[in-house]
Amino acid sequence: MITFWVAVLAISVLLYVLLDGFDLGVGILFGITGDTERRAAMLSAISPVWDGNETWLVVTGVILWGAFPPVYATLLSAFYLPLLLMLAGLILRGVAFEFRARAERSRRVWDIAFAGGSLVATFIQGLTVGALVEGLPIAEGRYSGGDFGWLSPFALLCGVGLCLGYALLGACWLVKKCEGETREQAYRLIPRLAIGLLIFLFVVFVYALAAHLKVMDRWLQRPYLLVFPILGTIAMARLAHGIVWRRDGVPFAMVALTFSAAFGTLAISFWPYMIPFSITIDNAAAPHASLAFMFWGAGLFVFPLMLVYAAVNYSVFRGKVRPDADHY
């Protein structure tokens, strides 16, 4: 039963990163786009799916709360301030998304709110991952780092890196969904963002070696983890091929594969810890009765229905955004 909920949690986190990642990335790119028509096309590319994408963040929180309560308590204790900022950013971008469609005099304000909320939410997510990789101060199973124990140059660097990664994912989504100048602008941005992301990964690797982060020991102990960087390298090469030959469906698939490889690298590097390297999966799991109770409701019915809904949603709204579609 523990393995089941670990798998569901991993799937939920990965789906959130890939799905909400591209619409947060579109929000970031929205902030550097001045043309009104391109902005409208960008919002139309994500309008049918953006609110459903954020649902996977709620699913992740619910699973942690119900199946792994010590992890939920530790994360909230450690990242109370950053998570408040992230939620504020997500709420702000959601409100701005809806309000700007009716606003006239204040539309510029809501445009800034949409882009700013996307940027803040993305940066906080990257910062959180960076702090977890570097290691949180844990004493006797409890967070002991104070209000800013998560703050470090490495965490801030990871926040910037995820902004680049989500922006790349968003640009690839625009190539997949849009036509005309919006598509061409996205094609021009992809190489720059990809190079920026590769530079970030190199800097992170050098930092991890210099700081002797514990996660690097896992790479020495588990050389099979090299499969994931190899997979990511192949995906980036295929991405370059898709850009050169203007294969609109290829860039998003390849960047999604790269993100999946990075996620697999982190997940297996941390195993069997949920809070590296302090709280293991077995220590974090709720009693078997609680896990079984959740399985018969959320696990057996709710989670599969969410997967079906997501699949149907993306199937119904597949294809390019029509030029005559109602723009936001």
Short mmCIF file of C-alpha atoms in Angstrom, two decimals:
data_model
loop_
_atom_site.label_atom_id
_atom_site.label_comp_id
_atom_site.label_asym_id
_atom_site.label_seq_id
_atom_site.Cartn_x
_atom_site.Cartn_y
_atom_site.Cartn_z
CA MET A 1 0.00 0.00 0.00
CA ILE A 2 2.89 2.37 0.73
CA THR A 3 4.38 1.69 -2.70
CA PHE A 4 1.03 2.48 -4.33
CA TRP A 5 0.82 5.91 -2.71
CA VAL A 6 4.46 6.68 -3.48
CA ALA A 7 3.72 5.90 -7.14
CA VAL A 8 0.56 8.05 -7.14
CA LEU A 9 2.49 10.90 -5.52
CA ALA A 10 5.29 10.64 -8.09
CA ILE A 11 2.80 10.63 -10.99
CA SER A 12 0.94 13.64 -9.55
CA VAL A 13 4.13 15.67 -9.08
CA LEU A 14 5.39 14.83 -12.57
CA LEU A 15 2.03 15.68 -14.17
CA TYR A 16 1.97 18.99 -12.32
CA VAL A 17 5.49 19.87 -13.43
CA LEU A 18 4.77 19.05 -17.07
CA LEU A 19 1.24 20.43 -17.36
CA ASP A 20 1.21 23.46 -15.10
CA GLY A 21 4.85 23.95 -16.04
CA PHE A 22 4.04 24.85 -19.63
CA ASP A 23 1.22 27.26 -18.75
CA LEU A 24 3.38 28.93 -16.09
CA GLY A 25 6.06 29.14 -18.78
CA VAL A 26 3.60 30.77 -21.15
CA GLY A 27 2.81 33.25 -18.37
CA ILE A 28 6.50 34.09 -18.01
CA LEU A 29 6.85 34.60 -21.78
CA PHE A 30 3.66 36.65 -21.72
CA GLY A 31 5.52 39.21 -19.63
CA ILE A 32 8.16 39.79 -22.33
CA THR A 33 5.66 39.94 -25.20
CA GLY A 34 4.38 43.40 -26.08
CA ASP A 35 2.17 42.63 -29.07
CA THR A 36 -1.53 42.51 -28.17
CA GLU A 37 -2.47 39.88 -30.75
CA ARG A 38 0.36 37.56 -29.72
CA ARG A 39 -0.65 37.91 -26.08
CA ALA A 40 -4.21 36.99 -26.96
CA ALA A 41 -3.01 33.95 -28.91
CA MET A 42 -0.80 32.86 -25.99
CA LEU A 43 -3.72 32.99 -23.57
CA SER A 44 -5.96 31.13 -26.00
CA ALA A 45 -3.35 28.37 -26.20
CA ILE A 46 -3.69 27.64 -22.47
CA SER A 47 -7.21 28.80 -21.63
CA PRO A 48 -8.94 25.38 -22.00
CA VAL A 49 -6.50 23.55 -19.73
CA TRP A 50 -4.73 25.87 -17.29
CA ASP A 51 -7.14 25.50 -14.36
CA GLY A 52 -7.17 21.70 -14.69
CA ASN A 53 -3.37 21.67 -14.70
CA GLU A 54 -3.22 23.34 -11.28
CA THR A 55 -5.42 20.59 -9.85
CA TRP A 56 -2.42 18.28 -9.73
CA LEU A 57 -0.79 20.55 -7.16
CA VAL A 58 -3.86 20.10 -4.95
CA VAL A 59 -3.66 16.33 -5.47
CA THR A 60 -0.01 16.36 -4.41
CA GLY A 61 -0.84 18.28 -1.23
CA VAL A 62 -3.74 15.96 -0.36
CA ILE A 63 -1.62 12.83 -0.82
CA LEU A 64 1.13 14.24 1.39
CA TRP A 65 -1.42 15.25 4.03
CA GLY A 66 -3.21 11.92 4.09
CA ALA A 67 -0.57 9.33 3.21
CA PHE A 68 2.67 10.95 4.44
CA PRO A 69 1.73 13.40 7.23
CA PRO A 70 5.29 13.82 8.66
CA VAL A 71 6.47 15.00 5.24
CA TYR A 72 3.51 17.36 4.93
CA ALA A 73 4.22 18.82 8.37
CA THR A 74 7.95 19.17 7.70
CA LEU A 75 7.50 20.85 4.32
CA LEU A 76 4.97 23.33 5.68
CA SER A 77 7.17 24.09 8.68
CA ALA A 78 10.21 24.65 6.49
CA PHE A 79 8.63 26.44 3.54
CA TYR A 80 5.79 28.33 5.20
CA LEU A 81 6.80 31.73 3.81
CA PRO A 82 7.79 30.54 0.30
CA LEU A 83 4.60 28.48 -0.06
CA LEU A 84 2.49 31.48 0.91
CA LEU A 85 4.23 33.47 -1.82
CA MET A 86 3.71 30.65 -4.32
CA LEU A 87 0.00 30.37 -3.54
CA ALA A 88 -0.34 34.15 -3.74
CA GLY A 89 1.29 34.04 -7.18
CA LEU A 90 -1.01 31.25 -8.39
CA ILE A 91 -4.09 33.03 -7.07
CA LEU A 92 -3.00 36.33 -8.59
CA ARG A 93 -2.41 34.83 -12.04
CA GLY A 94 -5.77 33.03 -11.90
CA VAL A 95 -7.64 36.22 -11.00
CA ALA A 96 -5.71 38.19 -13.62
CA PHE A 97 -6.48 35.57 -16.28
CA GLU A 98 -10.21 36.03 -15.77
CA PHE A 99 -10.32 39.77 -15.05
CA ARG A 100 -8.21 40.98 -17.98
CA ALA A 101 -10.79 39.65 -20.44
CA ARG A 102 -13.32 42.24 -19.19
CA ALA A 103 -10.96 44.99 -18.12
CA GLU A 104 -10.32 47.98 -20.33
CA ARG A 105 -8.61 50.71 -18.37
CA SER A 106 -6.86 48.30 -16.00
CA ARG A 107 -5.88 45.58 -18.50
CA ARG A 108 -2.20 46.55 -18.28
CA VAL A 109 -2.32 45.98 -14.52
CA TRP A 110 -3.80 42.51 -14.95
CA ASP A 111 -1.25 41.67 -17.65
CA ILE A 112 1.54 42.48 -15.20
CA ALA A 113 -0.23 40.47 -12.49
CA PHE A 114 -0.55 37.43 -14.76
CA ALA A 115 3.11 37.46 -15.78
CA GLY A 116 4.32 38.34 -12.27
CA GLY A 117 2.24 35.64 -10.60
CA SER A 118 3.57 33.06 -13.05
CA LEU A 119 7.16 34.13 -12.43
CA VAL A 120 6.85 34.16 -8.63
CA ALA A 121 5.12 30.76 -8.48
CA THR A 122 7.76 29.20 -10.74
CA PHE A 123 10.69 30.71 -8.87
CA ILE A 124 9.38 29.48 -5.50
CA GLN A 125 8.91 25.95 -6.84
CA GLY A 126 12.49 25.87 -8.11
CA LEU A 127 13.77 27.33 -4.85
CA THR A 128 11.94 24.62 -2.90
CA VAL A 129 13.46 21.83 -4.98
CA GLY A 130 16.91 23.36 -4.62
CA ALA A 131 16.57 23.58 -0.83
CA LEU A 132 15.49 19.93 -0.67
CA VAL A 133 18.42 18.81 -2.83
CA GLU A 134 20.86 20.76 -0.68
CA GLY A 135 19.28 19.36 2.48
CA LEU A 136 17.06 20.86 5.16
CA PRO A 137 18.16 21.14 8.80
CA ILE A 138 16.26 18.33 10.52
CA ALA A 139 16.60 17.40 14.21
CA GLU A 140 14.77 14.42 15.71
CA GLY A 141 12.50 14.20 12.68
CA ARG A 142 11.48 17.88 12.82
CA TYR A 143 12.52 20.93 10.88
CA SER A 144 14.95 23.04 12.92
CA GLY A 145 16.11 25.72 10.49
CA GLY A 146 13.95 28.67 11.49
CA ASP A 147 12.07 30.96 9.11
CA PHE A 148 14.86 31.14 6.53
CA GLY A 149 16.61 27.79 6.87
CA TRP A 150 15.68 27.06 3.25
CA LEU A 151 17.42 30.16 1.89
CA SER A 152 20.77 29.61 0.18
CA PRO A 153 22.56 30.60 -3.06
CA PHE A 154 21.95 27.10 -4.42
CA ALA A 155 18.20 27.31 -3.76
CA LEU A 156 18.03 30.74 -5.41
CA LEU A 157 19.98 29.40 -8.39
CA CYS A 158 17.51 26.53 -8.76
CA GLY A 159 14.65 29.04 -8.69
CA VAL A 160 16.17 30.86 -11.67
CA GLY A 161 16.82 27.55 -13.42
CA LEU A 162 13.22 26.42 -13.16
CA CYS A 163 12.07 29.76 -14.60
CA LEU A 164 14.24 29.01 -17.64
CA GLY A 165 12.94 25.44 -17.81
CA TYR A 166 9.26 26.38 -17.59
CA ALA A 167 9.76 29.18 -20.12
CA LEU A 168 11.28 26.61 -22.50
CA LEU A 169 8.36 24.27 -21.91
CA GLY A 170 5.94 27.14 -22.53
CA ALA A 171 7.67 28.15 -25.77
CA CYS A 172 7.43 24.57 -27.01
CA TRP A 173 3.72 24.52 -26.16
CA LEU A 174 3.18 27.70 -28.18
CA VAL A 175 4.92 26.09 -31.14
CA LYS A 176 2.59 23.13 -30.79
CA LYS A 177 -0.62 25.16 -30.45
CA CYS A 178 -0.15 28.45 -32.29
CA GLU A 179 0.41 29.67 -35.82
CA GLY A 180 1.78 32.77 -37.47
CA GLU A 181 4.06 35.19 -35.65
CA THR A 182 3.37 33.67 -32.22
CA ARG A 183 4.70 30.33 -33.44
CA GLU A 184 7.72 31.91 -35.13
CA GLN A 185 8.61 33.96 -32.07
CA ALA A 186 8.44 30.81 -29.96
CA TYR A 187 10.73 29.01 -32.40
CA ARG A 188 13.24 31.86 -32.05
CA LEU A 189 13.10 31.69 -28.25
CA ILE A 190 13.57 27.92 -27.91
CA PRO A 191 17.31 27.78 -28.79
CA ARG A 192 18.12 30.66 -26.42
CA LEU A 193 16.15 29.15 -23.56
CA ALA A 194 17.62 25.69 -24.19
CA ILE A 195 21.17 27.06 -24.12
CA GLY A 196 20.37 28.98 -20.93
CA LEU A 197 19.01 25.81 -19.33
CA LEU A 198 22.11 23.81 -20.30
CA ILE A 199 24.34 26.50 -18.77
CA PHE A 200 22.25 26.36 -15.60
CA LEU A 201 22.61 22.56 -15.39
CA PHE A 202 26.38 22.84 -15.81
CA VAL A 203 26.63 25.48 -13.06
CA VAL A 204 24.46 23.37 -10.73
CA PHE A 205 26.66 20.32 -11.35
CA VAL A 206 29.84 22.28 -10.60
CA TYR A 207 28.25 23.76 -7.46
CA ALA A 208 27.17 20.32 -6.25
CA LEU A 209 30.70 18.99 -6.70
CA ALA A 210 32.31 21.97 -4.98
CA ALA A 211 29.86 21.92 -2.06
CA HIS A 212 30.06 18.10 -1.71
CA LEU A 213 26.28 17.74 -1.67
CA LYS A 214 25.10 14.35 -0.44
CA VAL A 215 23.13 13.77 -3.60
CA MET A 216 26.42 13.45 -5.51
CA ASP A 217 27.32 10.42 -3.39
CA ARG A 218 24.22 8.71 -4.75
CA TRP A 219 25.56 9.13 -8.26
CA LEU A 220 28.70 7.26 -7.29
CA GLN A 221 26.72 4.56 -5.51
CA ARG A 222 24.17 4.21 -8.32
CA PRO A 223 25.91 4.56 -11.69
CA TYR A 224 22.76 3.38 -13.48
CA LEU A 225 21.43 6.90 -12.87
CA LEU A 226 23.52 7.94 -15.88
CA VAL A 227 20.71 6.49 -17.99
CA PHE A 228 18.62 9.59 -17.28
CA PRO A 229 21.20 12.19 -18.41
CA ILE A 230 21.78 10.12 -21.52
CA LEU A 231 18.05 10.08 -22.18
CA GLY A 232 17.91 13.83 -21.64
CA THR A 233 20.82 14.37 -24.04
CA ILE A 234 19.09 12.33 -26.73
CA ALA A 235 15.89 14.34 -26.18
CA MET A 236 17.74 17.65 -26.52
CA ALA A 237 19.38 16.44 -29.75
CA ARG A 238 15.96 15.45 -31.08
CA LEU A 239 14.68 18.88 -29.98
CA ALA A 240 17.33 20.57 -32.13
CA HIS A 241 16.32 18.40 -35.08
CA GLY A 242 12.66 19.30 -34.61
CA ILE A 243 13.48 23.02 -34.53
CA VAL A 244 15.57 22.88 -37.69
CA TRP A 245 12.89 20.99 -39.62
CA ARG A 246 9.98 22.88 -38.03
CA ARG A 247 8.22 19.79 -36.64
CA ASP A 248 5.73 21.53 -34.39
CA GLY A 249 4.89 18.52 -32.22
CA VAL A 250 8.47 17.49 -31.53
CA PRO A 251 9.82 20.30 -29.27
CA PHE A 252 7.20 19.95 -26.54
CA ALA A 253 7.48 16.15 -26.46
CA MET A 254 11.27 16.29 -26.23
CA VAL A 255 11.38 18.95 -23.51
CA ALA A 256 8.74 16.99 -21.57
CA LEU A 257 10.96 13.92 -21.89
CA THR A 258 13.92 15.95 -20.61
CA PHE A 259 11.92 17.09 -17.58
CA SER A 260 10.83 13.49 -16.97
CA ALA A 261 14.46 12.35 -17.07
CA ALA A 262 15.43 15.05 -14.57
CA PHE A 263 12.53 14.05 -12.32
CA GLY A 264 13.56 10.39 -12.49
CA THR A 265 17.12 11.34 -11.61
CA LEU A 266 16.03 13.21 -8.48
CA ALA A 267 13.47 10.60 -7.43
CA ILE A 268 15.89 7.67 -7.59
CA SER A 269 18.72 9.75 -6.10
CA PHE A 270 16.56 10.45 -3.06
CA TRP A 271 15.17 6.91 -2.67
CA PRO A 272 14.25 5.71 -0.02
CA TYR A 273 14.02 9.20 1.48
CA MET A 274 11.10 11.59 1.08
CA ILE A 275 12.90 14.44 2.84
CA PRO A 276 16.52 13.95 1.78
CA PHE A 277 18.33 12.70 3.69
CA SER A 278 16.37 12.68 6.92
CA ILE A 279 12.91 11.10 6.66
CA THR A 280 12.46 7.79 4.86
CA ILE A 281 9.32 6.61 3.09
CA ASP A 282 8.57 4.00 5.75
CA ASN A 283 8.96 6.52 8.56
CA ALA A 284 6.78 9.04 6.75
CA ALA A 285 3.91 6.72 5.84
CA ALA A 286 0.59 6.90 7.66
CA PRO A 287 -0.78 3.74 9.37
CA HIS A 288 -1.88 0.98 7.02
CA ALA A 289 -5.54 1.49 7.95
CA SER A 290 -5.36 5.12 6.83
CA LEU A 291 -3.64 4.24 3.58
CA ALA A 292 -6.22 1.53 2.86
CA PHE A 293 -9.11 3.88 3.65
CA MET A 294 -7.72 6.43 1.19
CA PHE A 295 -7.20 3.73 -1.43
CA TRP A 296 -10.86 2.72 -1.59
CA GLY A 297 -11.91 6.30 -2.28
CA ALA A 298 -9.19 8.53 -3.68
CA GLY A 299 -6.95 5.78 -5.02
CA LEU A 300 -9.51 3.55 -6.70
CA PHE A 301 -11.94 6.15 -8.05
CA VAL A 302 -10.86 9.79 -7.78
CA PHE A 303 -7.32 9.49 -9.12
CA PRO A 304 -8.27 7.38 -12.18
CA LEU A 305 -11.15 9.75 -12.94
CA MET A 306 -8.75 12.69 -12.86
CA LEU A 307 -6.47 10.93 -15.32
CA VAL A 308 -9.43 10.23 -17.60
CA TYR A 309 -10.60 13.84 -17.34
CA ALA A 310 -7.13 15.16 -18.23
CA ALA A 311 -6.89 12.78 -21.20
CA VAL A 312 -10.34 13.76 -22.50
CA ASN A 313 -9.64 17.46 -21.98
CA TYR A 314 -6.42 17.39 -23.99
CA SER A 315 -8.07 15.24 -26.65
CA VAL A 316 -11.02 17.60 -27.10
CA PHE A 317 -8.78 20.69 -27.31
CA ARG A 318 -6.06 19.14 -29.43
CA GLY A 319 -4.73 20.85 -32.51
CA LYS A 320 -3.86 24.43 -33.29
CA VAL A 321 -5.61 27.45 -31.85
CA ARG A 322 -7.97 28.78 -34.54
CA PRO A 323 -7.31 32.33 -35.74
CA ASP A 324 -11.01 33.13 -35.30
CA ALA A 325 -11.16 31.72 -31.76
CA ASP A 326 -12.31 34.00 -28.95
CA HIS A 327 -9.16 35.35 -27.33
CA TYR A 328 -8.82 36.34 -23.72
#
